CSV table of C-alpha atoms and ligand atoms in Angstrom, one decimal:
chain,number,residue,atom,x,y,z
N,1,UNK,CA,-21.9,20.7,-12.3
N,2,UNK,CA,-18.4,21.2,-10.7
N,3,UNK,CA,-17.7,18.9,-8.0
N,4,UNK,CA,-16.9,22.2,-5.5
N,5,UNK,CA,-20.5,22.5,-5.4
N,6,UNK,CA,-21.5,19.9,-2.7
N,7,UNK,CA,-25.6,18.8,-3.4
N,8,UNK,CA,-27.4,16.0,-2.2
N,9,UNK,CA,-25.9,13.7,-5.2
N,10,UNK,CA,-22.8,14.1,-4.8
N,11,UNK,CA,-20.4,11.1,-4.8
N,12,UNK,CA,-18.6,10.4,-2.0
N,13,UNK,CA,-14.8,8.7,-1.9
N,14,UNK,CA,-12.6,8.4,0.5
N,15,UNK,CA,-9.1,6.7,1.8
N,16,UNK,CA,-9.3,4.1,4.5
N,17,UNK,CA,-5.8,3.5,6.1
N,18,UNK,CA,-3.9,4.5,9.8
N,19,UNK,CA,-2.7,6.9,9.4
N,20,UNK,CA,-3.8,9.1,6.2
N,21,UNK,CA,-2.5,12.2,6.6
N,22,UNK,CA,0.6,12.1,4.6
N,23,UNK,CA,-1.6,10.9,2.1
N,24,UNK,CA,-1.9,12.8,-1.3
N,25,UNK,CA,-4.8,10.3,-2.6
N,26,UNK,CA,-7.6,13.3,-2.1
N,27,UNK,CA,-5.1,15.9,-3.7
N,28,UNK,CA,-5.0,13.7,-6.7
N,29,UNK,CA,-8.8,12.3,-7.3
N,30,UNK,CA,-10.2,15.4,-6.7
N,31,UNK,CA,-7.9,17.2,-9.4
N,32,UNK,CA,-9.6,14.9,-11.8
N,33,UNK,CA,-13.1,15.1,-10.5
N,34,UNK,CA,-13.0,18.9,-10.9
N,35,UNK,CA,-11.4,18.6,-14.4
N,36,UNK,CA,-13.6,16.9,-15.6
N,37,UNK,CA,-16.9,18.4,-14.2
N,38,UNK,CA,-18.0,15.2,-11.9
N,39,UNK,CA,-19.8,15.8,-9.5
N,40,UNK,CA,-17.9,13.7,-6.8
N,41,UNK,CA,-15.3,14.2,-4.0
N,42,UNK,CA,-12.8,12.5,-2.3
N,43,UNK,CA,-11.3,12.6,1.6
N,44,UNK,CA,-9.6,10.5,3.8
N,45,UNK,CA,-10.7,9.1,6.9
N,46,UNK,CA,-8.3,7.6,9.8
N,47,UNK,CA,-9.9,4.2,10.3
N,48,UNK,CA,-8.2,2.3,13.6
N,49,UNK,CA,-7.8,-1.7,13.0
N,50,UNK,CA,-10.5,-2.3,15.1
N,51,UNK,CA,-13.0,-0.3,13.1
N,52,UNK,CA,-12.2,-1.3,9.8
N,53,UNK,CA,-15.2,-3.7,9.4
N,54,UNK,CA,-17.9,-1.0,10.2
N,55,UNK,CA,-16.0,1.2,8.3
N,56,UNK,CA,-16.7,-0.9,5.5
N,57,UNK,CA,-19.8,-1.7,6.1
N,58,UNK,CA,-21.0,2.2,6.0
N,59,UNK,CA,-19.6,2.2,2.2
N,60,UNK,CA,-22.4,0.2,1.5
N,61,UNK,CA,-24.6,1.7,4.2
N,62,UNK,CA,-23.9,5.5,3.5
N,63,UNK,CA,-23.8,4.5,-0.4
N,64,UNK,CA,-19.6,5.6,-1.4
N,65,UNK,CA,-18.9,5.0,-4.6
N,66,UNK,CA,-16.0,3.8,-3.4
N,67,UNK,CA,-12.4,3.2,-1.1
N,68,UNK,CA,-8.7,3.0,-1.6
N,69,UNK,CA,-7.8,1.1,1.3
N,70,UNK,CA,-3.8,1.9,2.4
N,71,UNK,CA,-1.4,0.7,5.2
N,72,UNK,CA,-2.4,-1.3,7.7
N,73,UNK,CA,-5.7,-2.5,6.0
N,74,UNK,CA,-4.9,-4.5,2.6
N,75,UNK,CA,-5.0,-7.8,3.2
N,76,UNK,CA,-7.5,-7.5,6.4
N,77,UNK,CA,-10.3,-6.0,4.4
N,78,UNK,CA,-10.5,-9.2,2.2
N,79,UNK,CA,-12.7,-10.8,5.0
N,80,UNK,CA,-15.2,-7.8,4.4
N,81,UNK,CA,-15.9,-7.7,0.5
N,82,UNK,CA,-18.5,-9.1,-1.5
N,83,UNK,CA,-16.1,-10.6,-4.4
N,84,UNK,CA,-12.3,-10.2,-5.4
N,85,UNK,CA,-10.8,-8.9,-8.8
N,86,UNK,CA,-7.7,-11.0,-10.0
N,87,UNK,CA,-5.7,-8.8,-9.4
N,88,UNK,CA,-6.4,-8.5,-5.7
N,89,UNK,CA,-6.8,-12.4,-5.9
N,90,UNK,CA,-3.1,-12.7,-7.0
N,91,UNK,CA,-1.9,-10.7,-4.5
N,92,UNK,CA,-3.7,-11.2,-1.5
N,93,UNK,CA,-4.5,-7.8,-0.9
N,94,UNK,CA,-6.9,-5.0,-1.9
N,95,UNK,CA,-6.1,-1.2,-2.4
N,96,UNK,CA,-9.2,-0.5,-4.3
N,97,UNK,CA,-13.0,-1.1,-3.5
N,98,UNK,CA,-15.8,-0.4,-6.2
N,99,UNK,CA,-19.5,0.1,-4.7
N,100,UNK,CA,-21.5,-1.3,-7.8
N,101,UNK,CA,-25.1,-1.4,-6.2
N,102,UNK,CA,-24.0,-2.7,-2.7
N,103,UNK,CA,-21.8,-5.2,-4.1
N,104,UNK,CA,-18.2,-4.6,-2.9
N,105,UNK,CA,-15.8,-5.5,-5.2
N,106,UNK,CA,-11.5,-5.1,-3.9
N,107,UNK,CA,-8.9,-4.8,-6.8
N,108,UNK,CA,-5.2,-4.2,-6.2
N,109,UNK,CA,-3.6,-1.5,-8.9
N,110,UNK,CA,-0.6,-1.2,-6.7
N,111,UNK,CA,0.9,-3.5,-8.9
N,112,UNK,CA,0.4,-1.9,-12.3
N,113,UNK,CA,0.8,1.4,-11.3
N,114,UNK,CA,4.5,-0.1,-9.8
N,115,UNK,CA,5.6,-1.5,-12.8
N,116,UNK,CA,5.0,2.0,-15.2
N,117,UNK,CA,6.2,4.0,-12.9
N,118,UNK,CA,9.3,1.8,-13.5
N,119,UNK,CA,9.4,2.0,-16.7
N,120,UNK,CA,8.6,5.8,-17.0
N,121,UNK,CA,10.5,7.2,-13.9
N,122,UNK,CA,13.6,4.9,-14.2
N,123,UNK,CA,13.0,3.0,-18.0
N,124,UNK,CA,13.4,-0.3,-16.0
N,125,UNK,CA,12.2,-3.7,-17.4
N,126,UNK,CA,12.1,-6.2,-14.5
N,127,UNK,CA,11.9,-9.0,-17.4
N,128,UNK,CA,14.9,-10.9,-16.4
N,129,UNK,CA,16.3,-9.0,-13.6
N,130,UNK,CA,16.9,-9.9,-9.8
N,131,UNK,CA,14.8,-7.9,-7.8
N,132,UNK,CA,15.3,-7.8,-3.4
N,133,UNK,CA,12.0,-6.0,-2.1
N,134,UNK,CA,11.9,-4.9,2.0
N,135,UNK,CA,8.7,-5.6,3.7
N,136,UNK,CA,5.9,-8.4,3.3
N,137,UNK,CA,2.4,-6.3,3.7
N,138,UNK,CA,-0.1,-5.7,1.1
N,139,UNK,CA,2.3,-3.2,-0.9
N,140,UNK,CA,5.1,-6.0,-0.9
N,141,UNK,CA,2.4,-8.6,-2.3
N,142,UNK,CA,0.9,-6.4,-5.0
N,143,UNK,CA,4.8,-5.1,-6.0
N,144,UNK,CA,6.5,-8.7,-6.0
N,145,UNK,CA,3.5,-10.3,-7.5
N,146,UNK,CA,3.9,-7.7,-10.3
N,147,UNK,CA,7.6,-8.3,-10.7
N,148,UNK,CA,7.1,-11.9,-11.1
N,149,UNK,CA,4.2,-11.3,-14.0
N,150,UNK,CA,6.8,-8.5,-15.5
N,151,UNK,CA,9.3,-12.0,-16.0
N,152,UNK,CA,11.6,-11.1,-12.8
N,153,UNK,CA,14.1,-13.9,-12.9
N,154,UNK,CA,14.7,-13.9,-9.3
N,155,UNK,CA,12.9,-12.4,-6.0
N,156,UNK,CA,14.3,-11.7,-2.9
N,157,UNK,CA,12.3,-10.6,0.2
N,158,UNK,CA,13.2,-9.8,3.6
N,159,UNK,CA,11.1,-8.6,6.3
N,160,UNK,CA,10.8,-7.9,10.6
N,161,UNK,CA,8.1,-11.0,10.8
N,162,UNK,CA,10.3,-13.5,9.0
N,163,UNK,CA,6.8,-15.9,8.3
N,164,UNK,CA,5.2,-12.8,6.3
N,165,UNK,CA,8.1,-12.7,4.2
N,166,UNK,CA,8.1,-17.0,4.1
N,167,UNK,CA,4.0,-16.5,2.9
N,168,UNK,CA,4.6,-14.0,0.3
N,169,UNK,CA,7.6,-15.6,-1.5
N,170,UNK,CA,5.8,-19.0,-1.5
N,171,UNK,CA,2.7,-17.3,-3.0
N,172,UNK,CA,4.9,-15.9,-5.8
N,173,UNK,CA,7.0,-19.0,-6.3
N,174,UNK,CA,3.7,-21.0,-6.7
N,175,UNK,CA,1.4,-18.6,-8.3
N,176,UNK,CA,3.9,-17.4,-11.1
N,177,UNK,CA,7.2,-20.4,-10.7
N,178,UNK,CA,9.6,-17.5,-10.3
N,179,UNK,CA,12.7,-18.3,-7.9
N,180,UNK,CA,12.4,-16.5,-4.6
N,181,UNK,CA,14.0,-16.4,-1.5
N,182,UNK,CA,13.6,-15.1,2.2
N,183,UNK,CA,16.7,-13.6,3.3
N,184,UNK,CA,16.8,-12.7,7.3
N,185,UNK,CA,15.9,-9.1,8.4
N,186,UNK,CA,19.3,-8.2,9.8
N,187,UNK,CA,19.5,-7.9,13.6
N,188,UNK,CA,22.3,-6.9,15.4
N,189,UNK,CA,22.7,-10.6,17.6
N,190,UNK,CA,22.6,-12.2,14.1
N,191,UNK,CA,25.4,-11.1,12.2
N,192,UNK,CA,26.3,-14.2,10.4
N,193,UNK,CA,23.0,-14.1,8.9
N,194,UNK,CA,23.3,-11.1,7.2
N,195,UNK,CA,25.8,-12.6,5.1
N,196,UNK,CA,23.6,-14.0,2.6
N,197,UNK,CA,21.1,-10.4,2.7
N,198,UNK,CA,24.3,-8.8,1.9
N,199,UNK,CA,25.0,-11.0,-1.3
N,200,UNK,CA,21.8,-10.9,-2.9
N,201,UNK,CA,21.6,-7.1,-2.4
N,202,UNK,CA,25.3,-7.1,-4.1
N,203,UNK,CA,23.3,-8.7,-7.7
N,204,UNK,CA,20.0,-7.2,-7.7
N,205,UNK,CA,19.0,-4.7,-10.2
N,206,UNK,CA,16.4,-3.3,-8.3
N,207,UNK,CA,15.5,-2.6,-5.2
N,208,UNK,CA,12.2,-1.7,-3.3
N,209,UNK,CA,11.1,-0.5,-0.2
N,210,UNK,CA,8.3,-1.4,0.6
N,211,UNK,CA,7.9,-0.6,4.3
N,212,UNK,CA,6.9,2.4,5.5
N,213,UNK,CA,10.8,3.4,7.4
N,214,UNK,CA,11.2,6.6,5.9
N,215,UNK,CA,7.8,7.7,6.1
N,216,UNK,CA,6.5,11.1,7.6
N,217,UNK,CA,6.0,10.0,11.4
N,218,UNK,CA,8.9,7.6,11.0
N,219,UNK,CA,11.1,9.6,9.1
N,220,UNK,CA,14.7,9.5,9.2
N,221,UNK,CA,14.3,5.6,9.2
N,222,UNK,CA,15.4,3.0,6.5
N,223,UNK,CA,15.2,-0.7,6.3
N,224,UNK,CA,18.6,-2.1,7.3
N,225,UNK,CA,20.4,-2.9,3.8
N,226,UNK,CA,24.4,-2.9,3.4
N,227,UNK,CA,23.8,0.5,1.8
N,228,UNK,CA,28.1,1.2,1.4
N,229,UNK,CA,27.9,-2.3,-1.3
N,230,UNK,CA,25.7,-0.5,-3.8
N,231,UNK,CA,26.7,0.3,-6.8
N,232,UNK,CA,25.8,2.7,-9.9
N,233,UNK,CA,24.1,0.0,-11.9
N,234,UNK,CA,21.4,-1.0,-9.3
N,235,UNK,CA,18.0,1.2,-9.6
N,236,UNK,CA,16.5,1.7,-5.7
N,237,UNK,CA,12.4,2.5,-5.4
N,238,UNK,CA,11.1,3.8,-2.4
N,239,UNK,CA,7.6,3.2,-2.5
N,240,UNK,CA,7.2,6.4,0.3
N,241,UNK,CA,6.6,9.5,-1.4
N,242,UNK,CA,6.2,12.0,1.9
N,243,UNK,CA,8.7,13.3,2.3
N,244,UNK,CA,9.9,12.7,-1.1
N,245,UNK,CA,13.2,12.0,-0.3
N,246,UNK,CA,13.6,9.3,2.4
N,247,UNK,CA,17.4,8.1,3.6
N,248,UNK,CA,17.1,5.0,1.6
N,249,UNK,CA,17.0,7.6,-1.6
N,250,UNK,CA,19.8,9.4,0.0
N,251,UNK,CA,21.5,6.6,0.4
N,252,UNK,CA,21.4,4.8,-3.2
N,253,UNK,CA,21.9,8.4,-4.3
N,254,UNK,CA,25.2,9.1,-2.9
N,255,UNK,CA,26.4,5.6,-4.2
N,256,UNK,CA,25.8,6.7,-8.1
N,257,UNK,CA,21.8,4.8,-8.4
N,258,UNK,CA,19.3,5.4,-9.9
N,259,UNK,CA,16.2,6.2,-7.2
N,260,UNK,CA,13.0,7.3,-6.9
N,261,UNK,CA,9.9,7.7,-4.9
N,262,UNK,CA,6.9,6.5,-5.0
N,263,UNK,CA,5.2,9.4,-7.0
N,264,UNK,CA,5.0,7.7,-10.2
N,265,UNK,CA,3.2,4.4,-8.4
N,266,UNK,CA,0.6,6.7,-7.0
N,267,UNK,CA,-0.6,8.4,-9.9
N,268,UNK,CA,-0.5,5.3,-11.7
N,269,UNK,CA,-2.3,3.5,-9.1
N,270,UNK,CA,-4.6,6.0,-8.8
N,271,UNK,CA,-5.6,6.6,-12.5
N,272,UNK,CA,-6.5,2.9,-12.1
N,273,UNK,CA,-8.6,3.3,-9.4
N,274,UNK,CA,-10.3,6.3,-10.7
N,275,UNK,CA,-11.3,5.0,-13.9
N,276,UNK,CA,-12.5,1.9,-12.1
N,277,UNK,CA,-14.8,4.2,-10.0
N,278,UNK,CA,-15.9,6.3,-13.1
N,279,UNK,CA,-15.6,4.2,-16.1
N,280,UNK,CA,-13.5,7.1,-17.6
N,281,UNK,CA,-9.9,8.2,-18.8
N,282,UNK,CA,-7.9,9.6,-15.7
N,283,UNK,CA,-6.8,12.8,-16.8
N,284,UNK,CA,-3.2,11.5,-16.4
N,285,UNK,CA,-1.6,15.1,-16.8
N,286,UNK,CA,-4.0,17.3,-14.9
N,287,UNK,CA,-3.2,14.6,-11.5
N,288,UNK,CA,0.4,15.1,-12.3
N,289,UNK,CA,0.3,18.8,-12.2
N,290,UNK,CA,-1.9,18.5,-9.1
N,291,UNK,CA,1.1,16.2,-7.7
N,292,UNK,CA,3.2,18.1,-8.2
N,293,UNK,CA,1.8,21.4,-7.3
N,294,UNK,CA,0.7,19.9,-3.9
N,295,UNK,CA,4.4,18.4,-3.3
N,296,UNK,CA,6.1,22.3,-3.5
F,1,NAP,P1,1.3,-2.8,5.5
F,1,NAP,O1,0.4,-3.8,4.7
F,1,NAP,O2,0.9,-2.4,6.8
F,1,NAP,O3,2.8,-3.5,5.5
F,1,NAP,C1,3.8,-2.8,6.2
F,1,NAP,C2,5.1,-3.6,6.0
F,1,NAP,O4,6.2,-2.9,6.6
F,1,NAP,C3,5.1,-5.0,6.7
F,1,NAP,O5,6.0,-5.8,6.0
F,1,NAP,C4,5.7,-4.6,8.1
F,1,NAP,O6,6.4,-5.7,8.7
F,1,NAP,C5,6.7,-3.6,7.7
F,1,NAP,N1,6.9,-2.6,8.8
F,1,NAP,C6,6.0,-1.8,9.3
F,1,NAP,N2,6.6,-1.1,10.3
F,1,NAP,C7,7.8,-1.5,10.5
F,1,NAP,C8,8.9,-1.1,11.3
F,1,NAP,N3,8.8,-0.2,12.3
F,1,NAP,N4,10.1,-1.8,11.2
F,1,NAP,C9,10.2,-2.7,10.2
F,1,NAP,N5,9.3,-3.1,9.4
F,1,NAP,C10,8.1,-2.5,9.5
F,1,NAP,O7,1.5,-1.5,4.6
F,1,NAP,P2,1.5,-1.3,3.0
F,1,NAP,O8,0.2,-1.0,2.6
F,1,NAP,O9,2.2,-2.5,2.4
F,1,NAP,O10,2.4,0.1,2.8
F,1,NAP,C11,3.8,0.1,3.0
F,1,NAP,C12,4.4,1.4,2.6
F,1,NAP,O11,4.2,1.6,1.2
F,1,NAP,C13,3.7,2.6,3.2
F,1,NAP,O12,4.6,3.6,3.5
F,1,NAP,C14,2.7,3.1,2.2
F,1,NAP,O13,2.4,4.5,2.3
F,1,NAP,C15,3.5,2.9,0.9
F,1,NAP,N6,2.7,2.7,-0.3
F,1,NAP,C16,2.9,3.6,-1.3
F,1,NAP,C17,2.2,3.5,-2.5
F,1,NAP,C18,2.3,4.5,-3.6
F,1,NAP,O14,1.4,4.6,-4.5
F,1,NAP,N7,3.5,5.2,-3.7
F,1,NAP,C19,1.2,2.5,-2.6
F,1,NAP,C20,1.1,1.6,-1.6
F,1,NAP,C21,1.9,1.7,-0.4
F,1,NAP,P3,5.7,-6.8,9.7
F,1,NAP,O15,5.1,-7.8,8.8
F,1,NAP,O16,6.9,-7.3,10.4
F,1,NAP,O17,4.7,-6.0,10.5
């Protein structure tokens, strides 16, 4: 049975998020679905804060197999599940939800799927490294939570809502013992505190954006980093991958980085999610190609 044959058993998937239409999470699942003959299919449904708990209650109630959840939803929609994986336990926020006979279970794969992109888009090894990430929401937790299980030596964060980024580098700090600090999200009636952002982005090794600025809808934006004190060794990750090259890219670029977007993360993430859902091997090439076809 081919999954573009639509019967009364076929599986339904979606995203959840606000908003999903830069999203390429249905191009990708349902590359693998047709591959390999399931008789499933994904889509994406624009869910409004308000509406995320009925939203999740019809999973259960109209019987999906399953969610991503994306931005703004990922740590919210902890209140609705049933039970939490580790990995969404660790992190404090969910992008993956398994129906397994009305039991809603969230997982995080951001994480993973972070970490070997890393290492197979930019062959980086966070063991040991200073890392600054730019935002505090539930990609921030699952990325920095990641960094400091990968052996980061040192975590920076900075975000608009100083308190987020306070909450997420105590988290780490307790949850893994790795050094972190909040550095102030520059603002132009603060400029003495942008000293010390300044200096920790001079010595990290990597850094990650993790906010959507730069984002279809809000492109043409970047989080405010002293971009001119870059230099050729640092390796910069934009975890936006529509368009696929944002002005943070641009930016690193033109100082001699490494940089990347978040392509890598989402088929990684996604292979995670997918054999989650199915309990088999994400045909890791075949949602490449689809990737990479649909980006053209
Ligand atoms: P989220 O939970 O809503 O968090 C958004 C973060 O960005 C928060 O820290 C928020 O700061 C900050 N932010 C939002 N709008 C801002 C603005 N106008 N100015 C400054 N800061 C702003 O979202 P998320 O799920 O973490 O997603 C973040 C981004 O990562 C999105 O672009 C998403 O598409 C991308 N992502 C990509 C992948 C992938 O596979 N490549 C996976 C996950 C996420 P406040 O706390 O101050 O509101």
């Amino acid at each position: 049975m081919s999954s573009v044959y639509i019967d009364t058993d076929t599986q339904v998937y979606a995203l959840f998020g606000h908003p999903v239409k830069h999203s390429f999470s249905p191009v990708l699942h349902n590359s693998a679905f047709k591959y390999l003959n399931l008789n499933y299919i994904y889509t994406a449904f624009d869910i409004m804060p308000r509406n995320l708990e009925p939203a999740i209650f019809a999973v259960e109630m109209l019987n999906l197999g399953g969610v991503n959840i994306t931005i703004p939803h990922k740590e919210k929609v902890i209140d609705f599940l049933d039970e939490l994986d580790i990995s969404a336990q660790l992190s404090g926020s969910v992008n993956t939800v398994v129906n397994r006979n009305n039991k809603l279970t969230g997982y995080n794969t951001d994480g993973p799927g972070f970490t070997r992109s890393l290492q197979e888009d930019c062959s980086f090894n966070p063991a040991k490294k200073t890392v600054l990430i730019a935002g505090a929401g539930g990609a921030a937790r699952a990325v920095g939570m990641q960094l400091a299980l990968s052996g980061a030596s040192a975590i920076g964060i900075f975000n608009r809502r100083s308190e987020k980024a306070s909450e997420l580098a105590q988290k780490i700090k307790e949850s893994t013992g790795v050094s972190t600090e909040v550095l102030p999200w520059p603002r132009e009636e603060h400029p003495v505190q942008q000293k010390s952002l300044s200096s920790f982005f001079s010595q990290a090794d990597l850094v990650v954006n993790c906010t959507p600025l730069g984002m279809s809808g809000v492109a043409g934006q970047m989080p405010p980093l002293p971009y001119h004190l870059a230099n050729p060794g640092q390796v910069a990750y934009d975890l936006i991958y529509n368009p696929r090259q944002t002005r943070f890219i641009k930016k690193f670029k033109e100082k001699g980085c490494t940089a990347v977007n978040g392509t890598g993360m989402l088929l990684h993430q996604g292979a995670q999610a997918f054999e989650l859902w199915t309990g088999l091997s994400a045909p890791l090439d075949v949602m490449h190609r689809a990737l990479q076809n649909y980006i053209k």
